[in-house]
Short mmCIF file of C-alpha atoms in Angstrom, two decimals:
data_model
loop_
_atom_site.label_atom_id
_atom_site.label_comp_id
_atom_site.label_asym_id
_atom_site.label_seq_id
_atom_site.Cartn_x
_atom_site.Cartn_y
_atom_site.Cartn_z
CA UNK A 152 -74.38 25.10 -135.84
CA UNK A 153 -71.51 27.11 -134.59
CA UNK A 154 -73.04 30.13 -135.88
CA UNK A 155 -75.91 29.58 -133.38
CA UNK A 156 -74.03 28.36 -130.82
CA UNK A 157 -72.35 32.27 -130.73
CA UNK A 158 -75.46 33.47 -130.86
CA UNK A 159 -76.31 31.57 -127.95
CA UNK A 160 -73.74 32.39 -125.72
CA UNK A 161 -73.33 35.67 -127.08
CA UNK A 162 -76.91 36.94 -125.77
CA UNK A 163 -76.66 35.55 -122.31
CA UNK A 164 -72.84 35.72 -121.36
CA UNK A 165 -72.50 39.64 -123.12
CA UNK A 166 -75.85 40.77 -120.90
CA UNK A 167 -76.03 44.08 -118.84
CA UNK A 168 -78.83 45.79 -117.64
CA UNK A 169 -80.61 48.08 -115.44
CA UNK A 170 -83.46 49.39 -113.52
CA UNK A 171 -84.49 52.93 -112.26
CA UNK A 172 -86.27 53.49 -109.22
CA UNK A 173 -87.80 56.64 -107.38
CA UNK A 174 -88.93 57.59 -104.37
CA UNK A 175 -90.62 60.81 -103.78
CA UNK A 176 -91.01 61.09 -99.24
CA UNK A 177 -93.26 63.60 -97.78
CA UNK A 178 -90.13 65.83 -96.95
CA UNK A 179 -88.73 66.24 -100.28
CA UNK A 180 -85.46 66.93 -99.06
CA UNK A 181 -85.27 63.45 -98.71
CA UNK A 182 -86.29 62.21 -102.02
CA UNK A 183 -84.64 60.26 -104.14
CA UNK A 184 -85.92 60.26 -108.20
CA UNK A 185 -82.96 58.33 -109.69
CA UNK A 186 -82.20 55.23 -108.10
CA UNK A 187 -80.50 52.90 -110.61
CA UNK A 188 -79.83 49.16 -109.93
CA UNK A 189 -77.70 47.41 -112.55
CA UNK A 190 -76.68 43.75 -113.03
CA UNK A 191 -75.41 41.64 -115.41
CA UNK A 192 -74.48 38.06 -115.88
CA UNK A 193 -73.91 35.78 -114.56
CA UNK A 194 -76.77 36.48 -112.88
CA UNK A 195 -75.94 36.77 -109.05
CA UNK A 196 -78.48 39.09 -108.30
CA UNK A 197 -77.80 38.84 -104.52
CA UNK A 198 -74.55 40.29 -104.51
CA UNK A 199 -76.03 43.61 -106.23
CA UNK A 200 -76.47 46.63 -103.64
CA UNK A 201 -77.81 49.65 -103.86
CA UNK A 202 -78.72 52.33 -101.34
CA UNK A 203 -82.48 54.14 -100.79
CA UNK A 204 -83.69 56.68 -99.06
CA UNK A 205 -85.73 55.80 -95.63
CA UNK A 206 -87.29 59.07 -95.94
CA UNK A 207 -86.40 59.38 -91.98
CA UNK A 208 -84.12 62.11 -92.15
CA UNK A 209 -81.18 62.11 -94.12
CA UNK A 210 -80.50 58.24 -93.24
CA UNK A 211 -80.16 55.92 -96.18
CA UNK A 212 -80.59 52.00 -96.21
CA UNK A 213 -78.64 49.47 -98.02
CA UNK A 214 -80.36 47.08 -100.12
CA UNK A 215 -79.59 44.19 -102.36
CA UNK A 216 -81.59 42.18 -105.10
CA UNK A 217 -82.76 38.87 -104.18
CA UNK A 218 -81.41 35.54 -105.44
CA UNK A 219 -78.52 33.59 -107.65
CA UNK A 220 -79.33 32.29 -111.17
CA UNK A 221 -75.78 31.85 -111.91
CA UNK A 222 -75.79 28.30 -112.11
CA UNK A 223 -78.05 28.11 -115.13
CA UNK A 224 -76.97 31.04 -116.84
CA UNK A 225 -73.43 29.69 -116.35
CA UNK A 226 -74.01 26.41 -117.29
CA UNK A 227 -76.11 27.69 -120.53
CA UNK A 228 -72.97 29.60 -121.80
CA UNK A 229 -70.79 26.55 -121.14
CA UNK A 230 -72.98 24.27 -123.46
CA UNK A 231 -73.19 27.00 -125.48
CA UNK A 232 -69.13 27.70 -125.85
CA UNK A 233 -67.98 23.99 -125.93
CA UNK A 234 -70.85 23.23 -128.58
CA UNK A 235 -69.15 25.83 -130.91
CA UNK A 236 -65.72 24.65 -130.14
CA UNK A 237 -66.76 20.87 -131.32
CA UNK A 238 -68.55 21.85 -134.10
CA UNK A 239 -65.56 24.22 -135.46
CA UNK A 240 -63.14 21.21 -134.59
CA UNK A 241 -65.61 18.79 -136.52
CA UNK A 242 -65.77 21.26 -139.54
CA UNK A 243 -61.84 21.08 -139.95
CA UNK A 244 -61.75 17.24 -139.49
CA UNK A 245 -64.80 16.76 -141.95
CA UNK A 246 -62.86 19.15 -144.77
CA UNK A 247 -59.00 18.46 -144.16
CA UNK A 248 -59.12 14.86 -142.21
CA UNK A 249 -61.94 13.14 -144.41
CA UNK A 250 -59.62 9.32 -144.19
CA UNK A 251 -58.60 9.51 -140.54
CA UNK A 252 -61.88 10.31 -139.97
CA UNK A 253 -63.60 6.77 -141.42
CA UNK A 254 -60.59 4.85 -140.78
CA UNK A 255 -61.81 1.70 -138.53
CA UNK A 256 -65.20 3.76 -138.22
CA UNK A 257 -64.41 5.36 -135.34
CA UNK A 258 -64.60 9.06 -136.21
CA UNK A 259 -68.75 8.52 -137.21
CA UNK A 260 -68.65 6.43 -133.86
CA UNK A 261 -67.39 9.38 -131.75
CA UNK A 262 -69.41 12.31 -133.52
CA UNK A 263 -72.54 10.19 -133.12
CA UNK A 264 -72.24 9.61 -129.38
CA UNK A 265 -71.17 13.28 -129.22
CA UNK A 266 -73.80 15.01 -131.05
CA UNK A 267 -76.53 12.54 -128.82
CA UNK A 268 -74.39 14.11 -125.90
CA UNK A 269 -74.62 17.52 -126.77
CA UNK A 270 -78.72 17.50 -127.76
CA UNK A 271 -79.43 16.16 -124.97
CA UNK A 272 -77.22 18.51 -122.55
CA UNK A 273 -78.88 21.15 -125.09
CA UNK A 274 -82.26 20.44 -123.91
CA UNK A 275 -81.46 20.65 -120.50
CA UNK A 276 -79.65 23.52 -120.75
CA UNK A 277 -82.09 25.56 -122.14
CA UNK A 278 -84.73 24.34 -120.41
CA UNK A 279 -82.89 25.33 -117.28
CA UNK A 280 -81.85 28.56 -118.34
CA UNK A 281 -85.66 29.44 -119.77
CA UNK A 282 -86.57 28.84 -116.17
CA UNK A 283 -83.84 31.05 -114.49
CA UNK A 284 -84.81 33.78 -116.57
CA UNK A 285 -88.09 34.10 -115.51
CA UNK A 286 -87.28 34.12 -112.02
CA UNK A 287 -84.46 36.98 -113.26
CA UNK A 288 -87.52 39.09 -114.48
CA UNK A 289 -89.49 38.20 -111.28
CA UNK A 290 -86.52 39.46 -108.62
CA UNK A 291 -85.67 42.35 -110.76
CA UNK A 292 -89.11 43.75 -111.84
CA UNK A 293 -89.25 47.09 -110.27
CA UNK A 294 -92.84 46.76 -108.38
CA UNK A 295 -90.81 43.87 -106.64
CA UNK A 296 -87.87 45.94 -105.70
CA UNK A 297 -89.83 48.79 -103.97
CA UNK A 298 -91.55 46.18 -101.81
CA UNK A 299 -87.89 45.92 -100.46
CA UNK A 300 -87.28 49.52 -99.56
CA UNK A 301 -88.80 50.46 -96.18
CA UNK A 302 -89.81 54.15 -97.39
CA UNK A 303 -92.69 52.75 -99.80
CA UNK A 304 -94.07 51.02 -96.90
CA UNK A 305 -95.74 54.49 -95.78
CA UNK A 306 -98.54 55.92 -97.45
CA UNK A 307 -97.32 59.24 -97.53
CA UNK A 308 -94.39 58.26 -99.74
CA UNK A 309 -94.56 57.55 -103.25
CA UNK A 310 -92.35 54.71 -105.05
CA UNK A 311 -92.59 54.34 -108.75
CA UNK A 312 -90.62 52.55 -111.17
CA UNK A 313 -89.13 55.33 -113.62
CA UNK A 314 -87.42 52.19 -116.30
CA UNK A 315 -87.95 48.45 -116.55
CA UNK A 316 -85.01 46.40 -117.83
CA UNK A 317 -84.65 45.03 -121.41
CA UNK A 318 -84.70 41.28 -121.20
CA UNK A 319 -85.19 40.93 -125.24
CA UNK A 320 -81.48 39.56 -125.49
CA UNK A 321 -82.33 37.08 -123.28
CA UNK A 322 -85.54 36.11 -124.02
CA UNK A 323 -83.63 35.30 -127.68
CA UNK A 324 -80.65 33.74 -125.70
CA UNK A 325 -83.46 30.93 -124.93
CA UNK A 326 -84.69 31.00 -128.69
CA UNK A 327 -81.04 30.51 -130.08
CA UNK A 328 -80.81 27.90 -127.24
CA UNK A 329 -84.10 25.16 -128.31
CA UNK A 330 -82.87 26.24 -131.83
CA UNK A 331 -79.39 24.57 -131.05
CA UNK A 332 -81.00 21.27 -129.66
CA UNK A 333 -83.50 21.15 -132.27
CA UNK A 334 -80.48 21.06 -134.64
CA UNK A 335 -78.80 18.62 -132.65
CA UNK A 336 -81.52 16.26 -132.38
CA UNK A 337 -82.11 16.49 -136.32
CA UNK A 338 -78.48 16.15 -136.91
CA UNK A 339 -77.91 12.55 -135.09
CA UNK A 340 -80.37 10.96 -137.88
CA UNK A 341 -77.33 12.44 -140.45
CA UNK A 342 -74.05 10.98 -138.23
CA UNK A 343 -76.11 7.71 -137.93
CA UNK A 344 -75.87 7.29 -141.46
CA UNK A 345 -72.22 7.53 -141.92
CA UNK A 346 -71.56 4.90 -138.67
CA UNK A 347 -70.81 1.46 -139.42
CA UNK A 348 -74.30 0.54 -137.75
CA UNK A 349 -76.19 1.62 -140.46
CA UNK A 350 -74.36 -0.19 -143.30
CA UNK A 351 -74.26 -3.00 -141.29
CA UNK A 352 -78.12 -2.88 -140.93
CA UNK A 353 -78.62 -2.81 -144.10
CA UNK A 354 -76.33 -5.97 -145.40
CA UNK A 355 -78.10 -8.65 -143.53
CA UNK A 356 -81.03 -8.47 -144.83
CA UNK A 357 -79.28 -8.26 -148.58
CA UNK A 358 -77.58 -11.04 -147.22
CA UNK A 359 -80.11 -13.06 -146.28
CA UNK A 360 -81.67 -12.31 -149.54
CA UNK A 361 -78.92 -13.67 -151.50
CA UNK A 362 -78.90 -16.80 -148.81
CA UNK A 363 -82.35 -17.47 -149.78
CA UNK A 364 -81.77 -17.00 -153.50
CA UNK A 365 -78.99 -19.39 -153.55
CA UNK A 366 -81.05 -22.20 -152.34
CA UNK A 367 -83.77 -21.58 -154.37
CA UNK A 368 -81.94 -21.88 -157.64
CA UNK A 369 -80.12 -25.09 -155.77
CA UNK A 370 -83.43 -26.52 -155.18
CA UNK A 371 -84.82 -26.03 -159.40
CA UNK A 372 -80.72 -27.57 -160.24
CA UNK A 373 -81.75 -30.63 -158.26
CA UNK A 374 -85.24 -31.04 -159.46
CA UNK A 375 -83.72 -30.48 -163.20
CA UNK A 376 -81.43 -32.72 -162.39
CA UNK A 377 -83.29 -35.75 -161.46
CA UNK A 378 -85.98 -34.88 -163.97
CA UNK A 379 -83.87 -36.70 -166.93
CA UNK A 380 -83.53 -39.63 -164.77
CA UNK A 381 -86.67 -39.91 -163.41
CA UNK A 382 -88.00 -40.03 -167.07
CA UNK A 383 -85.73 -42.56 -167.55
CA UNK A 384 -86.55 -44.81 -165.48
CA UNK A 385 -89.93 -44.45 -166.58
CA UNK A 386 -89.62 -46.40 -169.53
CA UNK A 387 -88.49 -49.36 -167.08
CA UNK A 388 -91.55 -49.31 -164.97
CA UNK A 389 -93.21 -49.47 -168.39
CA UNK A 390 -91.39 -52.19 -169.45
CA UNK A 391 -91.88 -54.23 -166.31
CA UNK A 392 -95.47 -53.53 -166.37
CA UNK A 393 -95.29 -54.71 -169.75
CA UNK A 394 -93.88 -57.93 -168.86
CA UNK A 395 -96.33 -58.20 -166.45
CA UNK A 396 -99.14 -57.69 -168.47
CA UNK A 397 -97.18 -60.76 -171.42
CA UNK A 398 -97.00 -63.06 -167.75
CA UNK A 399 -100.73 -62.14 -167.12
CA UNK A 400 -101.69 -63.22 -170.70
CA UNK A 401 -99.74 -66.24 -170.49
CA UNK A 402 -101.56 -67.55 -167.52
CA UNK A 403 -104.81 -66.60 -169.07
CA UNK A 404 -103.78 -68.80 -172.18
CA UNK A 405 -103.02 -71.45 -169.79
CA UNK A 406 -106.84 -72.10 -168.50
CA UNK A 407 -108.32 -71.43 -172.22
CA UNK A 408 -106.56 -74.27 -173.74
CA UNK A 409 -107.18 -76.70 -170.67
CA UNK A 410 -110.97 -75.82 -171.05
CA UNK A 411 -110.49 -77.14 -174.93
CA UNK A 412 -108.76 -79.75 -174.33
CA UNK A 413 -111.84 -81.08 -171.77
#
């Protein structure tokens, strides 16, 4: 991660470019074939001058790009340069600091809120910046910038654009940048692991397991138990029914002989 994280930064905060202009008046004494406009970050496009022809004599107008995208550019390479600084800090702590690291779980606590931190200002980041570049490439696309100039506003002067800038660096400034929160995101699954949240998810139900277990084999002791004496005591119910059955065939005897003697 901190090699993208340079790459990040590197591609927006290291930016320069340009644009060439030209405008050709009807007295081409007044021409002007080679007007260059450069700018680089941060991005504050309205503090870039330049000067153009009015193709009115030899009077010259001064001009300046419209609009600020600093912010998101700014706050792009910010993410960006703090992201790398964590994740070289992280590297030394993970290779040199391994027991300070899980002692009292706090280390996996802290890079876990951290890395949830940094995906999300990730996302944001390069979502913002995505949109400030296009409005970069709308104020300094050079059909835009000759609508500024008061000479192309006559027919009988020609404004061209002679050389667009290259925005490629930038346009893989915002690459590098959904790269970084993609492997964010994907790496809070991995932290998560190594917090005490996920052990402790995973012991209750092994505990409750082992609760239900227990009772279980409890339960077959007891039944075990008074199986022996249950079967004992079966033999007494047999007995007493046997007595019963010597009382019930004693009374019978009883009315037999009184019927012989009559």
């Amino acid at each position: 991660m901190c090699l993208f994280a340079i790459f990040a930064f590197a591609t927006c905060g290291g930016y320069s470019g340009g644009l060439r202009l030209s405008v050709d008046c009807a007295n081409k004494s007044e021409s002007d074939l080679n007007i260059d406009i450069a700018f680089a970050y941060p991005f504050r496009l309205h503090q870039v001058n330049f000067d153009a022809p009015t193709c009115e004599g030899k009077r010259r107008e001064k001009l300046s790009l419209i609009g600020d995208f600093s912010s998101s550019a700014e706050f792009f390479v910010t993410i960006a340069v703090f992201a790398f600084l964590y994740s070289l800090a992280a590297t030394v702590v993970y290779i040199f600091f391994q027991n300070k690291y899980r002692e009292n779980n706090r280390g996996p606590l802290i890079d876990f809120i951290v890395t949830v931190v940094f995906s999300f200002l990730w996302l944001v980041g390069s979502s913002a910046w995505a949109k400030g570049l296009s409005d970069v490439k709308i104020a300094t696309d050079p059909d835009e910038v000759l609508l500024l100039m008061s000479a192309c506003k006559h027919q009988s002067n020609k404004c061209l654009p002679v050389r667009s800038p290259v925005m490629s660096s930038l346009n893989t400034s915002v690459v590098f940048g959904f790269l970084n929160f993609i492997l964010w995101a994907g790496n809070i699954w991995f932290v998560f692991k190594e917090t005490g949240w996920h052990s402790s998810g995973q012991r209750h139900p092994a505990g409750a397991m082992e609760k239900q277990s227990s009772s279980y084999s409890q339960g077959g002791y007891n039944q075990d138990s008074y199986g022996p004496t249950s079967g004992y005591s079966q033999p007494g119910t047999y007995g007493q029914v046997g007595e019963y059955s010597q009382q019930q065939g004693y009374g019978q005897s009883g009315p037999t002989s009184f019927a012989n003697q009559i």
